[in-house]
XYZ file of C-alpha atoms in Angstrom:
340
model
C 0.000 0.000 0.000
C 1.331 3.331 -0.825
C 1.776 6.164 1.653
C -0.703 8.373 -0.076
C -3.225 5.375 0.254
C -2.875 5.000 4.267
C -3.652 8.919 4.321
C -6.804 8.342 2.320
C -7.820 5.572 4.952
C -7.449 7.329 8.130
C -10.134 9.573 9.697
C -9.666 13.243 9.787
C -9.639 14.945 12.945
C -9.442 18.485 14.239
C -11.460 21.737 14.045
C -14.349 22.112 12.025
C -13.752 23.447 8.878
C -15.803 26.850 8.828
C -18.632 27.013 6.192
C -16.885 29.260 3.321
C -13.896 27.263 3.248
C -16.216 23.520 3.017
C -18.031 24.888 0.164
C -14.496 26.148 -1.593
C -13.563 23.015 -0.603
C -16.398 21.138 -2.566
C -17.989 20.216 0.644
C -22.103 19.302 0.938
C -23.266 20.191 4.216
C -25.485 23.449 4.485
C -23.776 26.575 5.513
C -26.426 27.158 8.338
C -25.674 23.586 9.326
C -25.536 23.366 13.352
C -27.465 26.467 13.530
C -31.289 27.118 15.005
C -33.674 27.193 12.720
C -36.296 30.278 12.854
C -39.088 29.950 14.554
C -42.495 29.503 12.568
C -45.313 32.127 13.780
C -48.576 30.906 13.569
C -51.990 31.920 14.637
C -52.925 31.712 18.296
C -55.885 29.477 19.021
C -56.903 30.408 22.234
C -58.615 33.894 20.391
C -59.884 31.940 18.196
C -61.911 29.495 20.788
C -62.978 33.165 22.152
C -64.448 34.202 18.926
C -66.015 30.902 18.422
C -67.862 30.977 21.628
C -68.984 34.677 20.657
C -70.209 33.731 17.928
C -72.481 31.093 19.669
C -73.965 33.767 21.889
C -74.126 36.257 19.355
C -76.550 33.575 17.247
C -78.307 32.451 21.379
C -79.023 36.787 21.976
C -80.932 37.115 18.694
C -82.834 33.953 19.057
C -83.546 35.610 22.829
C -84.473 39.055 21.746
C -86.593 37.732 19.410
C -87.985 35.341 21.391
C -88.440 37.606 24.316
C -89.679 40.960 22.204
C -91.770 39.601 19.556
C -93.183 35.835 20.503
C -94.204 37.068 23.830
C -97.721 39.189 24.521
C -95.583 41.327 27.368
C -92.894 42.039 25.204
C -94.945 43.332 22.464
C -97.190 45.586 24.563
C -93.279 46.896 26.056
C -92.241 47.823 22.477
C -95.521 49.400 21.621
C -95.279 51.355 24.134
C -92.016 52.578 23.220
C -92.943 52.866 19.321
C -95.564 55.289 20.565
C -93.108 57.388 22.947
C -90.806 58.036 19.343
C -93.801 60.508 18.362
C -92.342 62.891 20.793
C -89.430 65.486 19.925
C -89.900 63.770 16.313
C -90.296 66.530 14.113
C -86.325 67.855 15.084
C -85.174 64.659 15.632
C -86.539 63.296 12.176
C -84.240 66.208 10.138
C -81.210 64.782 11.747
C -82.257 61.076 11.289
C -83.756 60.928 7.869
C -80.216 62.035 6.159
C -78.819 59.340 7.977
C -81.337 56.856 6.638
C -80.991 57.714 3.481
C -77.464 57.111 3.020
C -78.620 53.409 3.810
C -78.959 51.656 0.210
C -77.792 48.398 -1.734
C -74.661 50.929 -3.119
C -73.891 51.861 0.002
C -73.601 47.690 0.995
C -71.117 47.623 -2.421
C -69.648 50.656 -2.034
C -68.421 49.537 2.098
C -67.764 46.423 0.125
C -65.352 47.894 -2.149
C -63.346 50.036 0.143
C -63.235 47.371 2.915
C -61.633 44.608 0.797
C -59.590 46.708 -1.132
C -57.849 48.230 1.813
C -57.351 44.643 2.342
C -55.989 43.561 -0.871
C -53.752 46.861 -0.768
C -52.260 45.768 2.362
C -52.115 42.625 0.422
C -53.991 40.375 3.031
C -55.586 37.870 0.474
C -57.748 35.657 2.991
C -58.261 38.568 5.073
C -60.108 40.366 2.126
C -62.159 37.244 2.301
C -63.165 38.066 5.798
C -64.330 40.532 4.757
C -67.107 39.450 2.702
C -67.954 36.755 4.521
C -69.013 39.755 7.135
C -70.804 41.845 4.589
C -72.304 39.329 2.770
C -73.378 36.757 5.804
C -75.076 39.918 7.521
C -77.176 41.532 5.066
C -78.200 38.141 3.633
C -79.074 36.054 6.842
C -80.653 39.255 7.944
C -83.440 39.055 4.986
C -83.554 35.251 5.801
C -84.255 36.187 9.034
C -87.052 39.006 8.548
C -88.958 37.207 5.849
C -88.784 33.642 6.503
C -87.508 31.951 9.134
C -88.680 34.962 12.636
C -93.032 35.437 12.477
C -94.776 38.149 14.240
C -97.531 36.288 16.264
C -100.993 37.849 16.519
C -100.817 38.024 20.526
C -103.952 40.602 20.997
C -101.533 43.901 20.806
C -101.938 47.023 18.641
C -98.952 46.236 16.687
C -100.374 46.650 12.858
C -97.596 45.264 10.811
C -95.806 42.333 10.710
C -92.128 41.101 11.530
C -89.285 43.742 11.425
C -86.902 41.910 13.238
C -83.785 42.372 12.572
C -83.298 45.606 11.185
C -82.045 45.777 7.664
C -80.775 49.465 7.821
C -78.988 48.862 10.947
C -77.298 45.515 10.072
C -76.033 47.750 6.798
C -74.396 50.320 8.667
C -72.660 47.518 11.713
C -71.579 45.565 8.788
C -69.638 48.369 6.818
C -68.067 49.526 9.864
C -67.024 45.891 11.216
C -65.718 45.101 7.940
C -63.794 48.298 8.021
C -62.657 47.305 11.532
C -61.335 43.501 10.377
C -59.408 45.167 7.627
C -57.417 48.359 8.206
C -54.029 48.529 9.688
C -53.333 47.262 13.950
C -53.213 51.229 14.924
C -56.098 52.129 13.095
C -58.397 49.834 14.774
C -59.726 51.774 18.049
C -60.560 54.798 16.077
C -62.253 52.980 13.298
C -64.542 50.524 16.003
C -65.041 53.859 17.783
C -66.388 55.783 14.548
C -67.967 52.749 13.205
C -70.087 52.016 16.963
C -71.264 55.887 16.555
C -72.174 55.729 13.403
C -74.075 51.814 13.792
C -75.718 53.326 16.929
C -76.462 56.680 15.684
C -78.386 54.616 12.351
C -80.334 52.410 14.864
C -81.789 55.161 16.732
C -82.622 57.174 13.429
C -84.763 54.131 12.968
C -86.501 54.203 16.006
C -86.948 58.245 15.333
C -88.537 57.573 12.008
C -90.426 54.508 13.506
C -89.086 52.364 10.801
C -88.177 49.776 13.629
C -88.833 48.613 17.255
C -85.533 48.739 19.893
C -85.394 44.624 19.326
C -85.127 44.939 15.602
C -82.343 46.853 16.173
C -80.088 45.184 18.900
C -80.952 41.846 16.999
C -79.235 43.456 13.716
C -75.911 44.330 15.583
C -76.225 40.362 17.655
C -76.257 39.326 13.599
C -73.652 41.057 13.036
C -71.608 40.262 15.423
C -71.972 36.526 14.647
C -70.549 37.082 11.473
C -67.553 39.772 12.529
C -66.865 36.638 15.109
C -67.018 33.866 12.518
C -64.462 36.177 10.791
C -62.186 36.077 13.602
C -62.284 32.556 14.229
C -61.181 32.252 10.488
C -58.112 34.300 10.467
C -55.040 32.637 8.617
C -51.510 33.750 8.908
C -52.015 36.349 6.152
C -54.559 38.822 8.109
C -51.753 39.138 10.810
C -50.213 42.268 11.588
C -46.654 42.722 10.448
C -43.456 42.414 12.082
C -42.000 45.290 13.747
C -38.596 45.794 12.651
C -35.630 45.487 15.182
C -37.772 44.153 17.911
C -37.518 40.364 18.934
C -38.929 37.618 20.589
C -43.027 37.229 20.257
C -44.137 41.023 21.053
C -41.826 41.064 17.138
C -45.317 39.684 15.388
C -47.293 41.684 17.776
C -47.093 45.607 17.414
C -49.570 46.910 20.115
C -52.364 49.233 18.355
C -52.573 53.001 19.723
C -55.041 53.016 22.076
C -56.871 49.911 22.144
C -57.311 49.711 25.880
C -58.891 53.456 26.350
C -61.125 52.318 23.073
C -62.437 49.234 24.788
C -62.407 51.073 28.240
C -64.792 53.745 27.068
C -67.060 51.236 24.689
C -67.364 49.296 28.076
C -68.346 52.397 30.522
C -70.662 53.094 27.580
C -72.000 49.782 27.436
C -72.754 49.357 31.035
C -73.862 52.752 31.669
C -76.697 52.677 29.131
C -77.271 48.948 29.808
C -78.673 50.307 33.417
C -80.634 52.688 31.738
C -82.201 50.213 29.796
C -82.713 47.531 31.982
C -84.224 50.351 34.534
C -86.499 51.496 31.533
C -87.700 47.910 30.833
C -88.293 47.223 34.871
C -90.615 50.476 34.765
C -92.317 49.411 31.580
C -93.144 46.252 32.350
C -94.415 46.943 35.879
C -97.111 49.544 34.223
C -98.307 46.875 31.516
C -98.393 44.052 33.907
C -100.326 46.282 36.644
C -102.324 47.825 34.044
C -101.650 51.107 34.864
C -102.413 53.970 32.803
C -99.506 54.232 30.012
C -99.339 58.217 30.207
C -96.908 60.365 27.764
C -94.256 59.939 30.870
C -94.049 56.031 30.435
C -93.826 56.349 26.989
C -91.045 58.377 26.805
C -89.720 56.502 29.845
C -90.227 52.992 27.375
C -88.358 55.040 24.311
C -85.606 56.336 26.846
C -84.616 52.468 28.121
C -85.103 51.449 23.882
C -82.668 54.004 22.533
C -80.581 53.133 25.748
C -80.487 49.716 24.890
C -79.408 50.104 20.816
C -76.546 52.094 22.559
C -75.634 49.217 24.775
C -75.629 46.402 22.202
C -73.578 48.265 20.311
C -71.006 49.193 22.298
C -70.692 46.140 23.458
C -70.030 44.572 20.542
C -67.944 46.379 18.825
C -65.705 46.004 21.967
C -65.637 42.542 21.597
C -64.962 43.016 17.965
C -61.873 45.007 18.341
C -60.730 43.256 21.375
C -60.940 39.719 19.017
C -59.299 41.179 15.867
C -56.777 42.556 17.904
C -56.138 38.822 19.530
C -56.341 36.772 16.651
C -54.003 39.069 14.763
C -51.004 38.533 17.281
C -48.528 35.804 16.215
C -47.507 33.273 18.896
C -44.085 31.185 18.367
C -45.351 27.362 17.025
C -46.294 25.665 14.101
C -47.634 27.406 11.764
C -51.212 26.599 10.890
């Protein structure tokens, strides 16, 4: 055996040879060989179990309002009473109320449409653009479903003289733009746009109430709708509706860039939520106790009755939108994991 043939025969020992010089050398191990790999981000699922389940009792409230408001001989004489208390203050109220209304149309559905999902698309969130119209689409249409065939106004000996209104077409309309508006824009322009978007949904569902297009059920069971659908949407975020990495920050909090006042958004939706929620449950309590004591119903119950109803549109929708936000904002954080 020659000497050169020993050499070839014997293992070779001694430093590692650094990466540059083993692929000068011809070598086939990766560079980044011995190194750890990056860590996949993926979708946290504990939001998502949250949006799930408020989803559930988004679909459980409308069943109850309706339920409780329109099959029910107590509840209807309640929201007569309170249809009857809109005729006061109407004439002022009705200039500031009917522009609103009017904006309300099938273009206005397409137009919120249009800007929603391409603010999504611009951002270049492809299945988050899809969120979208499951929200706008999901509303407006289980909303007619709703109305026209699936909810019936029972004849329950009360002076109601039309049929089933519930839920509110106009209102589900204006929640749905502004949720869908909500799912897509940017992490720090969330709180103001759930902020503008509860005025604006609350602000439409009392217009209705001013014009007597609707009873205060219709209403709250438009923005329960819509919240089923803004929380279906949640539950189906992928990893391209979630918010970008921050540069030079590391570690999780790197997918997770905190929006600009999210907690004073959902502070104040709350205190609004709860405040008016009194209100209307006090308004109710008061309203019932006249019908059930049959009591006169003077002009000071009525307006008592449309008090605790305009109370209660403010409630729902504070409330939900403050689960909305709270939800996108969840789902949208990145946790360390396999991605999904």
């Amino acid at each position: 055996m020659r000497p050169d043939d020993a050499t070839r025969l014997l293992p070779v020992t001694g430093p590692p040879v650094p990466p540059a010089l083993a692929v000068l050398a011809g070598s086939t191990a990766p560079p980044d060989a011995g190194r750890t790999p990056p860590t996949a981000y993926a979708v946290p699922v504990r939001p998502r179990i949250l949006a799930l389940l408020v989803a559930i009792a988004a679909a459980v409230a409308t069943i109850a309002v309706w339920r409780g408001f329109v099959g029910t001989h107590l509840g209807q004489v309640v929201e007569e009473i309170t249809y009857d208390g809109a005729l006061y203050g109407r004439t002022r109220l009705w200039t500031l109320a009917e522009p609103l209304l009017d904006v309300v149309s099938v273009s206005f559905v397409v137009l919120g449409t249009i800007v929603a999902m391409g603010v999504a698309l611009v951002r270049r969130r492809w299945s988050l653009a899809a969120q979208v119209a499951v929200v706008m689409v999901g509303s407006n249409v289980s909303t007619q479903l709703l109305k026209n065939y699936v909810f019936d106004r029972a004849d329950l000996g009360t002076e109601s003289w039309w049929g089933n209104s519930l839920p509110s077409g106009h209102t589900t309309v204006a929640a749905s733009v502004s949720v869908a508006l909500v799912l897509a824009v940017p992490r720090v322009a969330r709180p103001v746009v759930a902020l503008l978007g509860a005025a604006y949904t609350a602000a439409t569902g009392i217009s209705t109430l001013v014009g007597q297009w609707h009873r205060p059920s219709d209403v709250v069971a438009a923005v329960c709708v819509v919240l089923f659908w803004g929380a279906l949407a949640c539950v189906l975020t992928t990893r391209s509706a979630l918010d970008p990495a921050r540069p030079g920050v590391t570690g999780g909090n790197r997918y997770a860039p905190r929006g600009s006042g999210t907690g004073w958004t959902l502070t104040v939706l709350g205190l609004v939520a709860v405040v008016c929620g009194v209100v209307a449950g006090w308004a109710l309590y008061q309203t019932a106790s006249v019908v059930e004591s049959a009591a006169e119903v003077t002009s000071r119950v009525e307006l008592v009755a449309y008090l605790g109803g305009a109370c209660a549109v403010v409630a729902a929708t504070a409330m939900a939108f403050a689960l909305l936000l709270a939800l996108r904002q969840a789902v949208a954080r990145a946790t360390a994991g396999v991605s999904v």
